[in-house]
Amino acid sequence: MPLTDIQCRNAKPKADGSPTKLADGGGLFLAVTAAGGKYWRMTYRFEGKQKLLSIGEYPDKSLADARALLGAHKRTLKAGKDPAENKAVAATGGTDGFETVAREWLEAQKPAWVPEHYQRVLGRFENDVFPEIGTMRCRDITAAKVLEVLKKVEGRGAIDVTKRIRQSIGKVFRLAIATGRDERNPAADLVDALKARPKVKHMASLEADEIGQFLTNLQGYDGERQTRVAIELIMHTMLRTNELRFGKWSEIKGDHWLISAERMKMSRDHKVPLTKQSKALLSELRTLAGDSEWIVPGVGGQKPISQNTMIFALYRLGYHSRLTIHGFRSTASTVLNESGLWSPDAIERQLAHVHGDKVRSAYNRSEYWSERVKMMDWWSDYLTERNSNDLSALLA
């Protein structure tokens, strides 16, 4: 039977003065020493060995605190790690501690996140937040203290990361409020206390909330069907105009599109993941292209589509000066970055951007392929969900 607070308070050594222990279940028990001291212990198996972990002293750590820590340690075990080596979890300030609440929030989000994103958010907490406020009770953490944490990150020049950490901290406090462990969210007071990201002038592009209407308008385009499909494909692949225009069927390699370094005018090839939506659009273009070597051929099929065909289609749709083909890349970059699900480096690699920072470019040669495949699937699904006339017919 699980322990009660009364049993914990009244627990004593055995009548002969020897130590005793009271089991609560799940490996948790209260050890009572001959001198009357009371200590929470947890038994568990790791890599085939029986192990014992000290959780804290009663009543400093209440029964509820001990159970919460037991849960945290079991999650650590489930992740394939030894709780005894995870020192951060052992000092989380009990059930009201910020780290305890943060780990509860992280576990709740885990099923909906890709593993890379979960590890990225967890890493931000473990590197920048837990060392500063992890052991503090949520209700004792002030806006000034949170700002102190954020300013250290901001001081490294990581403006975007600082913003995301503030958002994550705010969500942890929302959980604390919802579960009665705090009454206010100090992170909410800091929106205007941090540096804003410098504005960069982009090509005319769509706002996120304009994507759905544009796709609806595009479905009603009364010009060449090939042009409409090409515009959709460029949205799903995030390619530049010329990367699509001069694309040949020989570059399509099943699950990806391989554009040579020579054609990219870069030092390496550009490998583009093809989602189910992109493949469906390519299939339609294949039918329209006939025996042309070009993915989107011009009249007669001997040359690629002209440079102005797609932009003129945007004009006919009423987007003159409001949108450019290149602007689709800006929209994608904004949505992907603001989602917080994907690393900025993976997004930049997908856009095939060349950085002026030669040191960063030299050391950052990773393809981020696994993450980019998942990211592009997410992006294609994002577009499809906003298209009232989606690709269901093509994907059937």
PDB file of C-alpha atoms in Angstrom, residues 187-373:
ATOM      1  CA  ALA A 187       8.504  35.651 -18.420  1.00  0.00           C
ATOM      2  CA  ALA A 188       5.417  37.376 -19.817  1.00  0.00           C
ATOM      3  CA  ASP A 189       6.712  40.711 -18.517  1.00  0.00           C
ATOM      4  CA  LEU A 190       9.894  40.514 -20.582  1.00  0.00           C
ATOM      5  CA  VAL A 191       8.638  40.702 -24.177  1.00  0.00           C
ATOM      6  CA  ASP A 192       9.958  44.241 -24.649  1.00  0.00           C
ATOM      7  CA  ALA A 193      12.985  43.872 -22.370  1.00  0.00           C
ATOM      8  CA  LEU A 194      15.104  41.978 -24.898  1.00  0.00           C
ATOM      9  CA  LYS A 195      16.902  43.068 -28.041  1.00  0.00           C
ATOM     10  CA  ALA A 196      14.893  42.854 -31.235  1.00  0.00           C
ATOM     11  CA  ARG A 197      16.356  40.972 -34.174  1.00  0.00           C
ATOM     12  CA  PRO A 198      17.655  43.445 -36.785  1.00  0.00           C
ATOM     13  CA  LYS A 199      15.206  43.702 -39.652  1.00  0.00           C
ATOM     14  CA  VAL A 200      16.437  42.382 -42.970  1.00  0.00           C
ATOM     15  CA  LYS A 201      14.894  43.591 -46.196  1.00  0.00           C
ATOM     16  CA  HIS A 202      13.544  40.634 -48.162  1.00  0.00           C
ATOM     17  CA  MET A 203      11.945  40.213 -51.550  1.00  0.00           C
ATOM     18  CA  ALA A 204       8.188  40.860 -51.515  1.00  0.00           C
ATOM     19  CA  SER A 205       6.716  37.809 -49.814  1.00  0.00           C
ATOM     20  CA  LEU A 206       3.600  36.371 -48.200  1.00  0.00           C
ATOM     21  CA  GLU A 207       2.835  36.556 -44.509  1.00  0.00           C
ATOM     22  CA  ALA A 208       2.022  33.191 -42.946  1.00  0.00           C
ATOM     23  CA  ASP A 209      -1.669  34.045 -42.692  1.00  0.00           C
ATOM     24  CA  GLU A 210      -1.768  34.917 -46.418  1.00  0.00           C
ATOM     25  CA  ILE A 211      -0.572  31.521 -47.650  1.00  0.00           C
ATOM     26  CA  GLY A 212      -3.995  29.868 -47.658  1.00  0.00           C
ATOM     27  CA  GLN A 213      -5.645  32.583 -49.737  1.00  0.00           C
ATOM     28  CA  PHE A 214      -2.754  32.627 -52.199  1.00  0.00           C
ATOM     29  CA  LEU A 215      -2.981  28.861 -52.722  1.00  0.00           C
ATOM     30  CA  THR A 216      -6.730  29.157 -53.263  1.00  0.00           C
ATOM     31  CA  ASN A 217      -6.118  31.900 -55.833  1.00  0.00           C
ATOM     32  CA  LEU A 218      -3.409  29.818 -57.490  1.00  0.00           C
ATOM     33  CA  GLN A 219      -5.766  26.863 -57.898  1.00  0.00           C
ATOM     34  CA  GLY A 220      -8.051  29.184 -59.855  1.00  0.00           C
ATOM     35  CA  TYR A 221      -5.275  30.364 -62.193  1.00  0.00           C
ATOM     36  CA  ASP A 222      -6.632  30.289 -65.761  1.00  0.00           C
ATOM     37  CA  GLY A 223      -3.272  30.269 -67.539  1.00  0.00           C
ATOM     38  CA  GLU A 224      -1.043  27.318 -68.423  1.00  0.00           C
ATOM     39  CA  ARG A 225      -1.513  24.390 -66.049  1.00  0.00           C
ATOM     40  CA  GLN A 226       2.246  23.742 -66.128  1.00  0.00           C
ATOM     41  CA  THR A 227       2.927  27.229 -64.750  1.00  0.00           C
ATOM     42  CA  ARG A 228       0.552  26.735 -61.817  1.00  0.00           C
ATOM     43  CA  VAL A 229       2.103  23.377 -60.921  1.00  0.00           C
ATOM     44  CA  ALA A 230       5.627  24.818 -61.239  1.00  0.00           C
ATOM     45  CA  ILE A 231       4.780  27.583 -58.764  1.00  0.00           C
ATOM     46  CA  GLU A 232       3.397  25.030 -56.311  1.00  0.00           C
ATOM     47  CA  LEU A 233       6.532  22.924 -56.711  1.00  0.00           C
ATOM     48  CA  ILE A 234       8.824  25.867 -56.052  1.00  0.00           C
ATOM     49  CA  MET A 235       6.874  26.554 -52.851  1.00  0.00           C
ATOM     50  CA  HIS A 236       7.218  22.949 -51.666  1.00  0.00           C
ATOM     51  CA  THR A 237      10.927  22.641 -52.532  1.00  0.00           C
ATOM     52  CA  MET A 238      12.078  26.166 -51.527  1.00  0.00           C
ATOM     53  CA  LEU A 239      14.192  26.368 -54.704  1.00  0.00           C
ATOM     54  CA  ARG A 240      15.304  29.525 -56.459  1.00  0.00           C
ATOM     55  CA  THR A 241      13.659  30.352 -59.798  1.00  0.00           C
ATOM     56  CA  ASN A 242      16.638  29.295 -61.927  1.00  0.00           C
ATOM     57  CA  GLU A 243      17.187  26.136 -59.893  1.00  0.00           C
ATOM     58  CA  LEU A 244      13.720  25.035 -60.982  1.00  0.00           C
ATOM     59  CA  ARG A 245      13.810  26.532 -64.504  1.00  0.00           C
ATOM     60  CA  PHE A 246      16.952  24.668 -65.544  1.00  0.00           C
ATOM     61  CA  GLY A 247      16.026  21.465 -63.755  1.00  0.00           C
ATOM     62  CA  LYS A 248      16.266  18.259 -65.801  1.00  0.00           C
ATOM     63  CA  TRP A 249      14.583  14.913 -65.220  1.00  0.00           C
ATOM     64  CA  SER A 250      18.011  13.308 -64.892  1.00  0.00           C
ATOM     65  CA  GLU A 251      18.436  15.204 -61.599  1.00  0.00           C
ATOM     66  CA  ILE A 252      15.477  13.476 -59.922  1.00  0.00           C
ATOM     67  CA  LYS A 253      16.828  10.585 -57.834  1.00  0.00           C
ATOM     68  CA  GLY A 254      13.741   9.010 -56.276  1.00  0.00           C
ATOM     69  CA  ASP A 255      13.493  10.552 -52.821  1.00  0.00           C
ATOM     70  CA  HIS A 256      15.595  13.618 -53.637  1.00  0.00           C
ATOM     71  CA  TRP A 257      16.512  16.132 -56.320  1.00  0.00           C
ATOM     72  CA  LEU A 258      20.256  16.443 -56.866  1.00  0.00           C
ATOM     73  CA  ILE A 259      21.426  19.752 -58.340  1.00  0.00           C
ATOM     74  CA  SER A 260      25.093  19.856 -59.293  1.00  0.00           C
ATOM     75  CA  ALA A 261      27.569  22.244 -57.705  1.00  0.00           C
ATOM     76  CA  GLU A 262      28.236  23.667 -61.166  1.00  0.00           C
ATOM     77  CA  ARG A 263      24.586  24.527 -61.689  1.00  0.00           C
ATOM     78  CA  MET A 264      24.304  25.879 -58.143  1.00  0.00           C
ATOM     79  CA  LYS A 265      27.467  27.944 -58.717  1.00  0.00           C
ATOM     80  CA  MET A 266      28.657  26.686 -55.354  1.00  0.00           C
ATOM     81  CA  SER A 267      31.397  24.399 -54.077  1.00  0.00           C
ATOM     82  CA  ARG A 268      29.057  21.453 -53.517  1.00  0.00           C
ATOM     83  CA  ASP A 269      25.928  19.801 -54.865  1.00  0.00           C
ATOM     84  CA  HIS A 270      22.524  20.719 -53.470  1.00  0.00           C
ATOM     85  CA  LYS A 271      20.399  17.760 -52.399  1.00  0.00           C
ATOM     86  CA  VAL A 272      16.691  18.551 -51.983  1.00  0.00           C
ATOM     87  CA  PRO A 273      14.358  16.141 -50.107  1.00  0.00           C
ATOM     88  CA  LEU A 274      11.232  15.315 -52.120  1.00  0.00           C
ATOM     89  CA  THR A 275       8.043  15.063 -50.081  1.00  0.00           C
ATOM     90  CA  LYS A 276       4.961  13.131 -51.184  1.00  0.00           C
ATOM     91  CA  GLN A 277       3.452  16.439 -52.317  1.00  0.00           C
ATOM     92  CA  SER A 278       6.563  17.354 -54.330  1.00  0.00           C
ATOM     93  CA  LYS A 279       6.595  13.917 -55.965  1.00  0.00           C
ATOM     94  CA  ALA A 280       2.925  14.292 -56.908  1.00  0.00           C
ATOM     95  CA  LEU A 281       3.610  17.675 -58.497  1.00  0.00           C
ATOM     96  CA  LEU A 282       6.624  16.277 -60.362  1.00  0.00           C
ATOM     97  CA  SER A 283       4.473  13.413 -61.619  1.00  0.00           C
ATOM     98  CA  GLU A 284       1.994  15.918 -63.034  1.00  0.00           C
ATOM     99  CA  LEU A 285       4.805  17.920 -64.632  1.00  0.00           C
ATOM    100  CA  ARG A 286       6.217  14.711 -66.138  1.00  0.00           C
ATOM    101  CA  THR A 287       2.947  14.151 -67.943  1.00  0.00           C
ATOM    102  CA  LEU A 288       2.861  17.741 -69.162  1.00  0.00           C
ATOM    103  CA  ALA A 289       6.533  17.751 -70.245  1.00  0.00           C
ATOM    104  CA  GLY A 290       6.178  14.834 -72.639  1.00  0.00           C
ATOM    105  CA  ASP A 291       9.596  13.704 -73.880  1.00  0.00           C
ATOM    106  CA  SER A 292      11.399  16.954 -72.977  1.00  0.00           C
ATOM    107  CA  GLU A 293      14.552  16.711 -70.859  1.00  0.00           C
ATOM    108  CA  TRP A 294      13.428  19.806 -68.949  1.00  0.00           C
ATOM    109  CA  ILE A 295      11.209  19.444 -65.890  1.00  0.00           C
ATOM    110  CA  VAL A 296       9.375  22.627 -66.844  1.00  0.00           C
ATOM    111  CA  PRO A 297       9.915  23.088 -70.596  1.00  0.00           C
ATOM    112  CA  GLY A 298       9.085  26.132 -72.625  1.00  0.00           C
ATOM    113  CA  VAL A 299       7.047  26.124 -75.842  1.00  0.00           C
ATOM    114  CA  GLY A 300       8.218  23.297 -78.081  1.00  0.00           C
ATOM    115  CA  GLY A 301      10.010  21.503 -75.246  1.00  0.00           C
ATOM    116  CA  GLN A 302      13.546  22.254 -76.497  1.00  0.00           C
ATOM    117  CA  LYS A 303      14.280  24.964 -73.940  1.00  0.00           C
ATOM    118  CA  PRO A 304      13.305  25.548 -70.308  1.00  0.00           C
ATOM    119  CA  ILE A 305      10.407  27.752 -69.292  1.00  0.00           C
ATOM    120  CA  SER A 306      11.182  31.457 -69.756  1.00  0.00           C
ATOM    121  CA  GLN A 307      12.471  33.541 -66.875  1.00  0.00           C
ATOM    122  CA  ASN A 308       9.331  35.660 -66.600  1.00  0.00           C
ATOM    123  CA  THR A 309       6.602  33.036 -66.992  1.00  0.00           C
ATOM    124  CA  MET A 310       6.023  32.413 -63.281  1.00  0.00           C
ATOM    125  CA  ILE A 311       6.311  36.046 -62.192  1.00  0.00           C
ATOM    126  CA  PHE A 312       3.811  37.071 -64.890  1.00  0.00           C
ATOM    127  CA  ALA A 313       1.456  34.442 -63.488  1.00  0.00           C
ATOM    128  CA  LEU A 314       1.690  36.159 -60.097  1.00  0.00           C
ATOM    129  CA  TYR A 315       0.835  39.459 -61.789  1.00  0.00           C
ATOM    130  CA  ARG A 316      -2.243  37.907 -63.393  1.00  0.00           C
ATOM    131  CA  LEU A 317      -3.297  36.651 -59.965  1.00  0.00           C
ATOM    132  CA  GLY A 318      -3.201  40.215 -58.637  1.00  0.00           C
ATOM    133  CA  TYR A 319       0.133  40.066 -56.790  1.00  0.00           C
ATOM    134  CA  HIS A 320       2.036  42.656 -58.839  1.00  0.00           C
ATOM    135  CA  SER A 321       4.633  44.304 -56.533  1.00  0.00           C
ATOM    136  CA  ARG A 322       3.168  42.328 -53.607  1.00  0.00           C
ATOM    137  CA  LEU A 323       4.978  39.052 -54.231  1.00  0.00           C
ATOM    138  CA  THR A 324       7.958  37.612 -56.093  1.00  0.00           C
ATOM    139  CA  ILE A 325       8.873  33.996 -56.797  1.00  0.00           C
ATOM    140  CA  HIS A 326      11.949  34.427 -54.590  1.00  0.00           C
ATOM    141  CA  GLY A 327       9.643  35.681 -51.845  1.00  0.00           C
ATOM    142  CA  PHE A 328       8.348  32.135 -51.317  1.00  0.00           C
ATOM    143  CA  ARG A 329      11.760  31.279 -49.860  1.00  0.00           C
ATOM    144  CA  SER A 330      11.498  34.161 -47.403  1.00  0.00           C
ATOM    145  CA  THR A 331       8.052  33.004 -46.323  1.00  0.00           C
ATOM    146  CA  ALA A 332       9.274  29.436 -45.816  1.00  0.00           C
ATOM    147  CA  SER A 333      12.302  30.620 -43.843  1.00  0.00           C
ATOM    148  CA  THR A 334      10.139  32.768 -41.574  1.00  0.00           C
ATOM    149  CA  VAL A 335       7.572  30.042 -40.879  1.00  0.00           C
ATOM    150  CA  LEU A 336      10.209  27.368 -40.246  1.00  0.00           C
ATOM    151  CA  ASN A 337      12.283  29.585 -37.958  1.00  0.00           C
ATOM    152  CA  GLU A 338       9.305  30.845 -35.990  1.00  0.00           C
ATOM    153  CA  SER A 339       7.957  27.312 -35.507  1.00  0.00           C
ATOM    154  CA  GLY A 340      10.935  26.650 -33.225  1.00  0.00           C
ATOM    155  CA  LEU A 341      10.979  23.041 -34.442  1.00  0.00           C
ATOM    156  CA  TRP A 342      14.044  23.186 -36.666  1.00  0.00           C
ATOM    157  CA  SER A 343      17.636  24.306 -36.244  1.00  0.00           C
ATOM    158  CA  PRO A 344      18.546  27.536 -38.063  1.00  0.00           C
ATOM    159  CA  ASP A 345      21.489  25.729 -39.684  1.00  0.00           C
ATOM    160  CA  ALA A 346      19.198  23.069 -41.203  1.00  0.00           C
ATOM    161  CA  ILE A 347      16.949  25.809 -42.596  1.00  0.00           C
ATOM    162  CA  GLU A 348      19.919  27.686 -44.054  1.00  0.00           C
ATOM    163  CA  ARG A 349      21.261  24.482 -45.600  1.00  0.00           C
ATOM    164  CA  GLN A 350      17.882  23.784 -47.192  1.00  0.00           C
ATOM    165  CA  LEU A 351      17.873  27.276 -48.674  1.00  0.00           C
ATOM    166  CA  ALA A 352      21.440  26.677 -49.937  1.00  0.00           C
ATOM    167  CA  HIS A 353      22.552  29.985 -48.474  1.00  0.00           C
ATOM    168  CA  VAL A 354      26.222  30.914 -48.608  1.00  0.00           C
ATOM    169  CA  HIS A 355      27.359  32.676 -45.433  1.00  0.00           C
ATOM    170  CA  GLY A 356      29.694  35.619 -45.441  1.00  0.00           C
ATOM    171  CA  ASP A 357      31.100  34.191 -42.218  1.00  0.00           C
ATOM    172  CA  LYS A 358      33.907  32.076 -43.712  1.00  0.00           C
ATOM    173  CA  VAL A 359      34.797  30.508 -40.363  1.00  0.00           C
ATOM    174  CA  ARG A 360      31.239  29.330 -39.830  1.00  0.00           C
ATOM    175  CA  SER A 361      31.047  28.049 -43.385  1.00  0.00           C
ATOM    176  CA  ALA A 362      34.313  26.149 -43.012  1.00  0.00           C
ATOM    177  CA  TYR A 363      33.252  24.359 -39.856  1.00  0.00           C
ATOM    178  CA  ASN A 364      29.579  23.922 -40.670  1.00  0.00           C
ATOM    179  CA  ARG A 365      29.704  21.442 -43.548  1.00  0.00           C
ATOM    180  CA  SER A 366      26.931  19.192 -42.285  1.00  0.00           C
ATOM    181  CA  GLU A 367      24.083  18.315 -44.624  1.00  0.00           C
ATOM    182  CA  TYR A 368      21.553  18.056 -41.734  1.00  0.00           C
ATOM    183  CA  TRP A 369      19.910  15.524 -44.036  1.00  0.00           C
ATOM    184  CA  SER A 370      17.789  13.609 -41.523  1.00  0.00           C
ATOM    185  CA  GLU A 371      16.429  16.812 -40.017  1.00  0.00           C
ATOM    186  CA  ARG A 372      15.838  18.387 -43.435  1.00  0.00           C
ATOM    187  CA  VAL A 373      13.813  15.391 -44.628  1.00  0.00           C
TER     188      VAL A 373
END
